[in-house]
């Protein structure tokens, strides 16, 4: 397993950043108001419950409480439609089978922390949205764009690190084709009222290669192409899908931690 380039020489820093990402996600869900059942803890209250102990084998490897979605060979956590995953495994990497369609997790997820590494092969030619496009669709509808973006000029809310059609990344931290990129994401699922109206927008915090590119960006609705995003009520947990945009991207080291509401 590997550390993002920024932290290659310091696994401790990397682990600290990972824990900070988790902390940020949990903080985002901390009930600030309207939670009468929540206990008000005093400063330095020694009765306050200890956080769960989580062990990390190495930088960017799945921590002990994560679910591994792809670790190098087993495709059993993924599927194409209702059937077996049609993407292939080569040299421990999950490879898009262009034209076979998106894949998705068998399990459903709401708020979560996701780690995923992706690479555009050096042989790919990126031009605008073509040649090296994929994406991660949280709950099957909120896309964190994957696109070879170093170099590749396109509309900024469609480049690597963008919430597609909604927010550009804060900076372009994408590696050149042929090199691996790492996404560490805290996804906050939206909430809906009983009548289907939006109660609370979802949000994404995203690190690309260890660099913050989305800072708890409020999701405007389901991803749409050349159209304004809009919400429609859905289940509290749904599969995550990875996009087949017709380009032969590779993935590895995919793991997820569900976050408490
Ligand atoms: Mg895409």
mmCIF file with all atom_site columns, N, CA and C and ligand atoms in Angstrom, residues 129 133-137 143-147 158 164 243 245, ligand 1:
data_model
loop_
_atom_site.group_PDB
_atom_site.id
_atom_site.type_symbol
_atom_site.label_atom_id
_atom_site.label_alt_id
_atom_site.label_comp_id
_atom_site.label_asym_id
_atom_site.label_entity_id
_atom_site.label_seq_id
_atom_site.pdbx_PDB_ins_code
_atom_site.Cartn_x
_atom_site.Cartn_y
_atom_site.Cartn_z
_atom_site.occupancy
_atom_site.B_iso_or_equiv
_atom_site.pdbx_formal_charge
_atom_site.auth_seq_id
_atom_site.auth_comp_id
_atom_site.auth_asym_id
_atom_site.auth_atom_id
_atom_site.pdbx_PDB_model_num
ATOM   1  N  N   . UNK A 1 129 ? -13.304 16.676 -22.222 1.00 0.00 ? 129 UNK A N   1
ATOM   2  C  CA  . UNK A 1 129 ? -13.952 15.636 -21.409 1.00 0.00 ? 129 UNK A CA  1
ATOM   3  C  C   . UNK A 1 129 ? -13.737 14.231 -21.977 1.00 0.00 ? 129 UNK A C   1
ATOM   4  N  N   . UNK A 1 133 ? -11.900 10.027 -18.799 1.00 0.00 ? 133 UNK A N   1
ATOM   5  C  CA  . UNK A 1 133 ? -13.012 10.467 -17.948 1.00 0.00 ? 133 UNK A CA  1
ATOM   6  C  C   . UNK A 1 133 ? -13.584 9.292  -17.174 1.00 0.00 ? 133 UNK A C   1
ATOM   7  N  N   . UNK A 1 134 ? -13.837 9.512  -15.913 1.00 0.00 ? 134 UNK A N   1
ATOM   8  C  CA  . UNK A 1 134 ? -14.600 8.573  -15.093 1.00 0.00 ? 134 UNK A CA  1
ATOM   9  C  C   . UNK A 1 134 ? -15.235 9.405  -13.985 1.00 0.00 ? 134 UNK A C   1
ATOM   10 N  N   . UNK A 1 135 ? -15.601 8.795  -12.902 1.00 0.00 ? 135 UNK A N   1
ATOM   11 C  CA  . UNK A 1 135 ? -16.194 9.551  -11.800 1.00 0.00 ? 135 UNK A CA  1
ATOM   12 C  C   . UNK A 1 135 ? -16.731 8.616  -10.742 1.00 0.00 ? 135 UNK A C   1
ATOM   13 N  N   . UNK A 1 136 ? -16.892 9.167  -9.578  1.00 0.00 ? 136 UNK A N   1
ATOM   14 C  CA  . UNK A 1 136 ? -17.469 8.414  -8.466  1.00 0.00 ? 136 UNK A CA  1
ATOM   15 C  C   . UNK A 1 136 ? -18.826 9.031  -8.167  1.00 0.00 ? 136 UNK A C   1
ATOM   16 N  N   . UNK A 1 137 ? -19.844 8.220  -8.245  1.00 0.00 ? 137 UNK A N   1
ATOM   17 C  CA  . UNK A 1 137 ? -21.205 8.705  -7.985  1.00 0.00 ? 137 UNK A CA  1
ATOM   18 C  C   . UNK A 1 137 ? -21.653 8.215  -6.606  1.00 0.00 ? 137 UNK A C   1
ATOM   19 N  N   . UNK A 1 143 ? -21.773 13.177 -8.363  1.00 0.00 ? 143 UNK A N   1
ATOM   20 C  CA  . UNK A 1 143 ? -20.491 12.798 -8.953  1.00 0.00 ? 143 UNK A CA  1
ATOM   21 C  C   . UNK A 1 143 ? -19.318 13.654 -8.493  1.00 0.00 ? 143 UNK A C   1
ATOM   22 N  N   . UNK A 1 144 ? -18.311 12.964 -7.999  1.00 0.00 ? 144 UNK A N   1
ATOM   23 C  CA  . UNK A 1 144 ? -16.975 13.543 -7.861  1.00 0.00 ? 144 UNK A CA  1
ATOM   24 C  C   . UNK A 1 144 ? -16.246 13.159 -9.139  1.00 0.00 ? 144 UNK A C   1
ATOM   25 N  N   . UNK A 1 145 ? -15.888 14.161 -9.920  1.00 0.00 ? 145 UNK A N   1
ATOM   26 C  CA  . UNK A 1 145 ? -15.334 13.892 -11.238 1.00 0.00 ? 145 UNK A CA  1
ATOM   27 C  C   . UNK A 1 145 ? -13.945 13.258 -11.165 1.00 0.00 ? 145 UNK A C   1
ATOM   28 N  N   . UNK A 1 146 ? -13.695 12.346 -12.051 1.00 0.00 ? 146 UNK A N   1
ATOM   29 C  CA  . UNK A 1 146 ? -12.358 11.825 -12.311 1.00 0.00 ? 146 UNK A CA  1
ATOM   30 C  C   . UNK A 1 146 ? -12.046 12.163 -13.759 1.00 0.00 ? 146 UNK A C   1
ATOM   31 N  N   . UNK A 1 147 ? -10.933 12.861 -13.959 1.00 0.00 ? 147 UNK A N   1
ATOM   32 C  CA  . UNK A 1 147 ? -10.558 13.257 -15.318 1.00 0.00 ? 147 UNK A CA  1
ATOM   33 C  C   . UNK A 1 147 ? -9.059  13.548 -15.340 1.00 0.00 ? 147 UNK A C   1
ATOM   34 N  N   . UNK A 1 158 ? -15.657 20.537 -14.369 1.00 0.00 ? 158 UNK A N   1
ATOM   35 C  CA  . UNK A 1 158 ? -15.652 19.185 -14.919 1.00 0.00 ? 158 UNK A CA  1
ATOM   36 C  C   . UNK A 1 158 ? -14.265 18.572 -14.887 1.00 0.00 ? 158 UNK A C   1
ATOM   37 N  N   . UNK A 1 164 ? -18.977 17.531 -10.207 1.00 0.00 ? 164 UNK A N   1
ATOM   38 C  CA  . UNK A 1 164 ? -19.297 17.773 -11.610 1.00 0.00 ? 164 UNK A CA  1
ATOM   39 C  C   . UNK A 1 164 ? -20.490 18.729 -11.781 1.00 0.00 ? 164 UNK A C   1
ATOM   40 N  N   . UNK A 1 243 ? -17.913 5.386  -12.740 1.00 0.00 ? 243 UNK A N   1
ATOM   41 C  CA  . UNK A 1 243 ? -18.365 5.627  -14.105 1.00 0.00 ? 243 UNK A CA  1
ATOM   42 C  C   . UNK A 1 243 ? -17.493 4.970  -15.171 1.00 0.00 ? 243 UNK A C   1
ATOM   43 N  N   . UNK A 1 245 ? -16.933 5.859  -18.686 1.00 0.00 ? 245 UNK A N   1
ATOM   44 C  CA  . UNK A 1 245 ? -17.171 6.924  -19.672 1.00 0.00 ? 245 UNK A CA  1
ATOM   45 C  C   . UNK A 1 245 ? -16.544 6.535  -21.004 1.00 0.00 ? 245 UNK A C   1
HETATM 46 MG MG1 . LIG B 2 .   ? -17.107 11.738 -15.190 1.00 0.00 ? 1   LIG B MG1 1
#
